[in-house]
Short mmCIF file of C-alpha atoms in Angstrom, two decimals:
data_model
loop_
_atom_site.label_atom_id
_atom_site.label_comp_id
_atom_site.label_asym_id
_atom_site.label_seq_id
_atom_site.Cartn_x
_atom_site.Cartn_y
_atom_site.Cartn_z
CA MET E 827 87.13 122.19 129.73
CA THR E 828 89.60 120.37 131.98
CA PRO E 829 90.49 116.70 131.42
CA SER E 830 88.52 115.72 134.55
CA ASP E 831 85.45 117.58 133.24
CA SER E 832 85.84 115.85 129.87
CA ARG E 833 85.99 112.42 131.49
CA GLU E 834 82.94 113.19 133.61
CA LEU E 835 81.01 114.34 130.53
CA ASP E 836 81.96 111.15 128.71
CA ARG E 837 80.83 109.05 131.66
CA VAL E 838 77.43 110.74 131.88
CA CYS E 839 76.91 110.51 128.11
CA GLU E 840 77.77 106.80 128.16
CA GLU E 841 75.19 106.25 130.88
CA VAL E 842 72.53 108.15 128.94
CA ALA E 843 73.36 106.20 125.77
CA ALA E 844 73.14 102.91 127.67
CA ALA E 845 69.76 103.89 129.12
CA LEU E 846 68.43 104.73 125.65
CA ILE E 847 69.67 101.38 124.32
CA ASP E 848 68.06 99.51 127.19
CA GLY E 849 64.81 101.42 126.66
CA GLY E 850 64.77 100.63 122.94
CA THR E 851 64.43 104.31 121.97
CA GLU E 852 66.53 106.53 119.76
CA PRO E 853 67.85 109.84 121.15
CA PRO E 854 64.82 112.17 121.34
CA PHE E 855 66.77 115.42 121.27
CA ASP E 856 68.20 117.54 118.44
CA VAL E 857 71.86 118.38 117.81
CA ALA E 858 72.76 121.95 116.90
CA SER E 859 76.55 121.64 116.44
CA SER E 860 79.34 119.37 115.21
CA ASP E 861 81.47 119.82 118.34
CA PHE E 862 82.34 116.29 119.38
CA ALA E 863 84.40 117.54 122.32
CA THR E 864 81.95 119.65 124.34
CA ASP E 865 78.40 119.34 122.95
CA PRO E 866 76.66 116.90 125.38
CA TYR E 867 73.79 116.19 122.98
CA LEU E 868 76.12 115.24 120.14
CA ILE E 869 78.32 113.19 122.46
CA CYS E 870 75.28 111.29 123.78
CA ALA E 871 74.04 110.62 120.26
CA ASP E 872 77.52 109.55 119.24
CA ARG E 873 77.80 107.08 122.12
CA TYR E 874 74.31 105.75 121.38
CA TRP E 875 74.96 105.03 117.71
CA ARG E 876 78.37 103.61 118.48
CA ARG E 877 76.67 101.01 120.70
CA ARG E 878 74.11 100.31 117.98
CA PHE E 879 76.79 99.71 115.35
CA LEU E 880 78.85 97.48 117.62
CA ASP E 881 75.73 95.45 118.38
CA ARG E 882 74.56 95.16 114.75
CA PRO E 883 77.33 96.25 112.34
CA GLY E 884 75.55 96.44 109.01
CA VAL E 885 74.14 98.74 106.36
CA ARG E 886 70.63 98.52 107.84
CA THR E 887 71.95 100.09 111.05
CA ALA E 888 73.72 102.65 108.87
CA ALA E 889 70.42 103.47 107.16
CA GLU E 890 68.67 103.95 110.52
CA CYS E 891 71.51 106.21 111.68
CA ALA E 892 71.29 108.24 108.47
CA ARG E 893 67.55 108.78 108.95
CA TRP E 894 68.05 109.92 112.56
CA LEU E 895 70.84 112.25 111.46
CA ALA E 896 68.66 113.83 108.77
CA GLY E 897 65.87 114.49 111.28
CA HIS E 898 67.84 115.60 114.33
CA VAL E 899 71.11 117.28 113.27
CA ALA E 900 71.11 120.89 112.11
CA GLU E 901 71.61 121.16 108.37
CA GLY E 902 74.74 123.30 108.65
CA HIS E 903 76.52 120.59 110.65
CA ARG E 904 75.09 117.56 108.90
CA THR E 905 78.01 117.01 106.50
CA GLU E 906 80.62 116.99 109.27
CA VAL E 907 78.60 114.59 111.45
CA ARG E 908 77.75 112.32 108.50
CA GLU E 909 81.38 111.97 107.45
CA LYS E 910 82.69 111.45 110.98
CA TRP E 911 80.03 108.90 111.88
CA SER E 912 80.03 106.89 108.66
CA LEU E 913 83.83 106.56 108.49
CA GLY E 914 84.32 106.25 112.25
CA TYR E 915 81.72 103.53 112.75
CA ALA E 916 83.10 101.77 109.67
CA PHE E 917 86.54 101.64 111.30
CA ILE E 918 85.35 100.09 114.56
CA THR E 919 83.27 97.47 112.66
CA ARG E 920 85.74 96.84 109.82
CA HIS E 921 85.86 93.12 110.64
CA THR E 922 82.24 92.71 109.41
CA VAL E 923 82.13 93.27 105.65
CA GLU E 924 78.80 92.41 104.00
CA SER E 925 78.60 90.73 100.61
CA LEU E 926 77.40 92.50 97.47
CA GLY E 927 74.23 90.44 97.61
CA GLU E 928 73.44 91.57 101.15
CA LEU E 929 74.19 95.16 100.13
CA ALA E 930 71.88 94.96 97.12
CA GLU E 931 69.05 93.52 99.20
CA ALA E 932 69.44 96.17 101.90
CA THR E 933 69.64 98.93 99.29
CA GLU E 934 66.37 97.84 97.72
CA GLU E 935 64.73 98.12 101.15
CA ILE E 936 66.26 101.56 101.67
CA VAL E 937 65.11 102.85 98.27
CA ALA E 938 61.61 101.42 98.85
CA ARG E 939 61.36 103.20 102.20
CA ASP E 940 63.13 106.50 101.46
CA GLY E 941 62.04 106.96 97.86
CA SER E 942 64.14 109.41 95.86
CA SER E 943 66.17 110.62 98.87
CA CYS E 944 69.87 110.05 98.24
CA ASP E 945 71.19 110.98 101.70
CA THR E 946 70.48 107.60 103.29
CA ALA E 947 72.08 105.73 100.40
CA TYR E 948 75.08 108.05 100.63
CA PHE E 949 75.57 107.36 104.33
CA VAL E 950 75.30 103.60 103.67
CA THR E 951 77.81 103.88 100.82
CA LEU E 952 80.30 105.82 102.93
CA TYR E 953 79.90 103.33 105.77
CA HIS E 954 80.60 100.25 103.63
CA ALA E 955 83.37 102.02 101.69
CA GLY E 956 84.93 102.97 105.02
CA LYS E 957 85.11 99.29 105.98
CA LEU E 958 86.83 98.40 102.71
CA ARG E 959 89.21 101.31 103.13
CA SER E 960 90.06 100.33 106.72
CA ASN E 961 90.88 96.80 105.52
CA PHE E 962 92.91 98.14 102.54
CA TRP E 963 90.79 96.19 100.06
CA TYR E 964 91.58 98.51 97.15
CA ASP E 965 90.14 96.58 94.22
CA GLU E 966 86.97 95.69 96.14
CA LEU E 967 86.56 99.37 97.08
CA HIS E 968 87.03 100.43 93.46
CA THR E 969 84.41 97.93 92.25
CA PHE E 970 81.99 98.94 95.00
CA LEU E 971 82.24 102.67 94.27
CA GLU E 972 82.04 102.27 90.52
CA SER E 973 79.23 99.75 90.06
CA SER E 974 77.44 98.70 93.26
CA LEU E 975 73.75 99.40 93.77
CA PRO E 976 74.28 101.59 96.89
CA ALA E 977 76.90 103.70 95.12
CA MET E 978 74.62 104.16 92.12
CA ALA E 979 71.76 105.26 94.38
CA VAL E 980 73.64 108.24 95.91
CA GLY E 981 72.76 110.47 92.95
CA ALA E 982 74.45 113.87 93.03
CA HIS E 983 76.60 112.80 95.98
CA ARG E 984 78.86 111.01 93.49
CA GLU E 985 80.32 114.44 92.78
CA ASP E 986 81.05 115.11 96.46
CA PRO E 987 84.77 115.49 97.25
CA LEU E 988 84.64 112.69 99.86
CA PHE E 989 83.29 110.23 97.30
CA THR E 990 86.04 111.27 94.86
CA ALA E 991 88.66 110.99 97.61
CA LEU E 992 87.59 107.41 98.28
CA ARG E 993 87.87 106.67 94.57
CA SER E 994 91.40 108.10 94.55
CA PHE E 995 92.30 105.99 97.60
CA ALA E 996 91.16 102.83 95.77
CA ALA E 997 93.02 103.86 92.62
CA PHE E 998 96.29 104.56 94.43
CA GLY E 999 96.29 101.15 96.09
CA SER E 1000 95.18 99.10 93.10
CA ARG E 1001 97.84 97.73 90.76
CA ALA E 1002 95.28 97.56 87.96
CA ILE E 1003 94.75 101.36 87.82
CA THR E 1004 97.38 103.83 86.64
CA ALA E 1005 98.95 106.34 88.99
CA GLU E 1006 97.99 109.12 86.56
CA HIS E 1007 94.29 108.34 87.01
CA ALA E 1008 94.68 108.23 90.79
CA ILE E 1009 96.50 111.58 90.80
CA ASP E 1010 93.76 113.11 88.66
CA LEU E 1011 91.09 111.96 91.15
CA LEU E 1012 93.23 113.25 94.01
CA GLY E 1013 93.40 116.68 92.38
CA GLN E 1014 89.63 116.80 91.91
CA ALA E 1015 88.98 116.00 95.57
CA TRP E 1016 91.79 118.19 96.94
CA ASP E 1017 90.88 121.30 94.95
CA HIS E 1018 87.13 120.99 95.54
CA PRO E 1019 85.65 124.09 97.24
CA ARG E 1020 83.74 121.86 99.70
CA ARG E 1021 86.81 119.92 100.78
CA THR E 1022 86.57 118.82 104.42
CA ARG E 1023 89.01 117.50 106.97
CA HIS E 1024 87.95 113.91 106.17
CA VAL E 1025 88.61 114.50 102.47
CA VAL E 1026 92.14 115.63 103.31
CA ASP E 1027 92.63 112.60 105.55
CA ILE E 1028 91.60 110.09 102.89
CA CYS E 1029 93.66 111.80 100.19
CA LEU E 1030 96.80 111.68 102.34
CA ASN E 1031 96.02 108.10 103.38
CA GLY E 1032 95.85 107.11 99.72
CA LEU E 1033 99.19 108.76 98.93
CA ALA E 1034 100.85 107.17 101.95
CA CYS E 1035 99.63 103.65 101.05
CA ALA E 1036 99.93 103.98 97.28
CA SER E 1037 101.63 101.42 95.08
CA PRO E 1038 105.11 102.77 94.21
CA PHE E 1039 105.25 105.40 91.46
CA ASP E 1040 107.67 108.17 90.52
CA GLY E 1041 107.21 111.28 92.64
CA ASN E 1042 105.09 109.59 95.31
CA GLY E 1043 107.14 110.95 98.21
CA GLU E 1044 107.24 114.49 96.87
CA LEU E 1045 103.47 114.46 96.20
CA LEU E 1046 102.73 113.22 99.72
CA LEU E 1047 105.09 115.76 101.25
CA ARG E 1048 103.56 118.69 99.35
CA HIS E 1049 99.98 117.79 100.25
CA ALA E 1050 100.85 116.97 103.87
CA GLU E 1051 102.49 120.39 104.27
CA GLN E 1052 99.26 122.01 103.07
CA ALA E 1053 97.22 119.84 105.44
CA VAL E 1054 99.38 120.74 108.46
CA ALA E 1055 99.14 124.42 107.56
CA ALA E 1056 95.32 124.14 107.49
CA TYR E 1057 95.06 121.86 110.57
CA PRO E 1058 98.15 122.50 112.72
CA GLY E 1059 96.79 120.58 115.71
CA ASP E 1060 95.92 117.37 113.83
CA HIS E 1061 98.23 114.51 114.85
CA ILE E 1062 97.36 112.34 111.84
CA PHE E 1063 98.42 115.04 109.38
CA ARG E 1064 101.70 115.47 111.30
CA PHE E 1065 102.16 111.72 110.95
CA ARG E 1066 101.56 111.92 107.18
CA LEU E 1067 103.99 114.84 106.94
CA ALA E 1068 106.66 112.79 108.72
CA ALA E 1069 106.02 109.91 106.30
CA GLY E 1070 106.43 112.22 103.31
CA GLN E 1071 109.62 113.74 104.70
CA HIS E 1072 110.96 110.26 105.40
CA LYS E 1073 110.27 109.18 101.82
CA CYS E 1074 112.12 112.28 100.60
CA ALA E 1075 115.10 111.52 102.90
CA GLN E 1076 114.49 114.62 105.05
CA HIS E 1077 115.26 112.62 108.17
CA ASP E 1078 115.77 115.42 110.70
CA ALA E 1079 112.56 117.18 109.68
CA ALA E 1080 110.71 113.86 109.70
CA LEU E 1081 111.88 113.10 113.23
CA GLU E 1082 110.64 116.49 114.42
CA SER E 1083 107.24 115.95 112.74
CA ILE E 1084 106.67 112.48 114.19
CA ASP E 1085 107.60 113.72 117.68
CA LYS E 1086 104.98 116.46 117.33
CA ALA E 1087 102.43 113.87 116.18
CA LEU E 1088 103.12 111.76 119.26
CA ARG E 1089 102.68 114.79 121.52
CA LEU E 1090 99.38 115.71 119.84
CA LEU E 1091 97.99 112.16 119.95
CA PRO E 1092 95.08 112.11 122.43
CA ALA E 1093 95.02 109.39 125.06
CA ILE E 1094 91.26 108.86 124.69
CA GLY E 1095 88.83 108.42 121.82
CA SER E 1096 85.76 106.35 120.99
CA ARG E 1097 86.71 105.53 117.41
CA VAL E 1098 90.48 105.65 117.43
CA SER E 1099 92.69 103.23 119.33
CA HIS E 1100 95.35 105.26 121.09
CA GLU E 1101 97.60 102.21 121.42
CA LEU E 1102 97.24 101.32 117.72
CA LEU E 1103 98.10 104.81 116.54
CA GLN E 1104 100.92 105.16 119.03
CA GLU E 1105 102.37 101.88 117.78
CA GLN E 1106 102.18 103.10 114.18
CA TYR E 1107 103.77 106.43 115.04
CA ARG E 1108 106.59 104.86 117.02
CA LYS E 1109 107.20 102.36 114.21
CA LEU E 1110 107.62 105.26 111.78
CA ARG E 1111 109.90 107.00 114.27
CA ASP E 1112 112.11 103.91 114.43
CA ASP E 1113 112.17 103.75 110.62
CA ILE E 1114 113.18 107.42 110.45
CA GLN E 1115 116.03 106.91 112.91
CA GLU E 1116 117.17 103.86 111.00
CA GLY E 1117 117.02 105.91 107.81
CA ARG E 1118 119.20 108.58 109.38
CA LEU E 1119 121.80 105.98 110.35
CA ARG E 1120 121.73 104.48 106.87
CA ALA E 1121 122.14 107.95 105.35
CA VAL E 1122 125.17 108.67 107.56
CA TRP E 1123 126.68 105.29 106.72
CA ALA E 1124 126.02 105.82 103.01
CA ALA E 1125 127.63 109.28 103.14
CA GLU E 1126 130.72 107.82 104.82
CA GLN E 1127 130.90 105.03 102.27
CA GLN E 1128 130.51 107.53 99.46
CA LEU E 1129 133.32 109.66 100.88
CA ARG E 1130 135.56 106.62 101.20
CA TRP E 1131 134.76 105.57 97.67
CA GLU E 1132 135.49 109.06 96.33
CA ARG E 1133 138.80 109.16 98.16
CA GLY E 1134 139.71 105.69 96.92
CA GLU E 1135 138.70 106.61 93.39
CA ALA E 1136 140.79 109.77 93.56
CA ALA E 1137 143.79 107.78 94.82
CA ARG E 1138 143.28 105.18 92.09
CA ARG E 1139 143.13 107.85 89.40
CA GLU E 1140 146.24 109.54 90.77
CA LEU E 1141 148.10 106.23 90.79
CA GLU E 1142 146.88 105.43 87.28
CA HIS E 1143 148.01 108.84 86.10
CA THR E 1144 151.39 108.37 87.75
CA VAL E 1145 151.87 104.92 86.22
CA ARG E 1146 150.78 106.14 82.79
CA SER E 1147 153.03 109.19 83.00
CA SER E 1148 155.94 107.05 84.16
CA THR E 1149 155.40 104.67 81.25
CA VAL E 1150 155.36 107.54 78.75
CA ARG E 1151 158.45 109.07 80.29
CA ALA E 1152 160.17 105.67 80.12
CA VAL E 1153 159.37 105.33 76.40
CA GLU E 1154 160.68 108.82 75.76
CA LEU E 1155 163.81 108.14 77.78
CA VAL E 1156 164.43 104.86 75.91
CA ALA E 1157 164.03 106.66 72.57
CA VAL E 1158 166.51 109.37 73.53
CA PHE E 1159 168.92 106.87 75.08
CA THR E 1160 168.72 104.65 71.98
CA ALA E 1161 169.41 107.63 69.73
CA ALA E 1162 172.37 108.62 71.89
CA ILE E 1163 173.88 105.13 71.79
CA ALA E 1164 173.34 104.90 68.05
CA PHE E 1165 175.01 108.27 67.60
CA ALA E 1166 177.94 107.28 69.80
CA VAL E 1167 178.50 103.98 68.01
CA GLY E 1168 178.10 105.53 64.59
CA SER E 1169 180.38 108.42 65.33
CA LEU E 1170 183.00 106.06 66.72
CA GLN E 1171 182.94 103.97 63.54
CA VAL E 1172 183.26 107.04 61.40
CA THR E 1173 186.08 108.43 63.53
CA LEU E 1174 188.19 105.32 63.84
CA ASN E 1175 187.68 103.44 60.59
CA GLY E 1176 186.86 106.09 58.06
CA THR E 1177 189.24 107.29 55.25
CA LEU E 1178 187.41 110.48 54.56
CA PRO E 1179 188.97 113.83 55.27
CA LEU E 1180 188.30 115.34 58.66
CA ARG E 1181 185.93 117.93 57.28
CA ASP E 1182 183.77 115.29 55.58
CA ARG E 1183 183.77 113.18 58.70
CA MET E 1184 182.52 116.14 60.71
CA TRP E 1185 179.65 116.77 58.29
CA LEU E 1186 178.82 113.07 58.35
CA LEU E 1187 178.68 113.09 62.13
CA VAL E 1188 176.46 116.20 62.08
CA ALA E 1189 174.09 114.57 59.57
CA GLN E 1190 173.99 111.36 61.57
CA GLY E 1191 173.36 113.23 64.84
CA ALA E 1192 170.64 115.33 63.20
CA GLY E 1193 168.95 112.19 61.86
CA LEU E 1194 169.03 110.48 65.23
CA ALA E 1195 167.75 113.65 66.91
CA VAL E 1196 164.84 113.76 64.46
CA PHE E 1197 164.21 110.05 65.18
CA ALA E 1198 164.12 110.68 68.94
CA ALA E 1199 161.87 113.74 68.45
CA LEU E 1200 159.47 111.68 66.33
CA ILE E 1201 159.30 108.97 69.02
CA VAL E 1202 158.71 111.52 71.79
CA GLY E 1203 156.17 113.48 69.73
CA GLY E 1204 154.30 110.37 68.66
CA THR E 1205 154.10 109.17 72.25
CA TRP E 1206 152.72 112.56 73.32
CA LEU E 1207 150.08 112.53 70.57
CA ILE E 1208 148.97 109.00 71.48
CA THR E 1209 148.66 109.77 75.18
CA ARG E 1210 147.27 113.31 74.85
CA GLY E 1211 143.62 112.20 75.25
CA ARG E 1212 144.39 110.25 78.40
CA HIS E 1213 146.36 113.18 79.81
CA ARG E 1214 143.28 115.36 79.38
CA GLU E 1215 141.11 112.80 81.19
#
């Protein structure tokens, strides 16, 4: 499909959605795929419910959407549509967060109408959790997922990887929950056999926004590399990869990844603001370039410091060696002077025979030589450790 065909399809679907809204009727057709790019029925339904959520952004609208989804979307594509709709509509209505009291009241109505069905409650839970996630309200999200009435009503869906991924997102951002617990939840969601693209997105989002902990950058980089390998055309995962590389000081690789993310970023989208994402991506690109400059400057400063340190050590060694040599020279010179003076006294003033004088001079010279040797040897022993350093 060409870009002009895509724009024409969007225009027609918007008109159909507007007509359905004006007529007060829900889409009467069924959806047999999860192709949001080319399936006209899904696109029409998507535009319709988008208008409904923007008009009345609340869990009651979410419940109505969940019921329509259960009755009109093919079962094999229901999970993909549910996750995309609940989280997408949550993002565009994130400025309207309902209180726990309003949620409890609406949940009682939902349970009374739908009975033991958990799918509606699950859609409502994902929708409200998506709002809290979009606003980065970590502690509120944690409390909502752990103890709220809607979250308790989802039944077996609490074991779904998306639900676990949202719990890990809340745990990573909260300063009241340990990083170990958040990593454990991340592993459960990431390794789940029913992991979806939205699960991957939330897991990476949690790692990217996590409170600082040891190994955060490496963990984000490793998971982002796996995500890019599984979804090579996804601009958000390229963005997360660039963030992980930036945290790990891989500046050149990070710059290449963020440039690819910018090229992959679509110029249109009903849930995603192109300008908002482009601003985020370009901000990261600027941070990466600044990081490269800081790394170059730090390397130059390190080299200068190492050279200065080497020069200082060489000078210190020279001064120390010169001092030792001076002490040795003074010892030898002192011994020589003492020998000269002593020998002169013996030679000029003595009354001993010449032979005895010669032996006396030899003994005196030997003694002074031993004295000088002791001084030189002692100096060497004292300074031997420093010489080794």
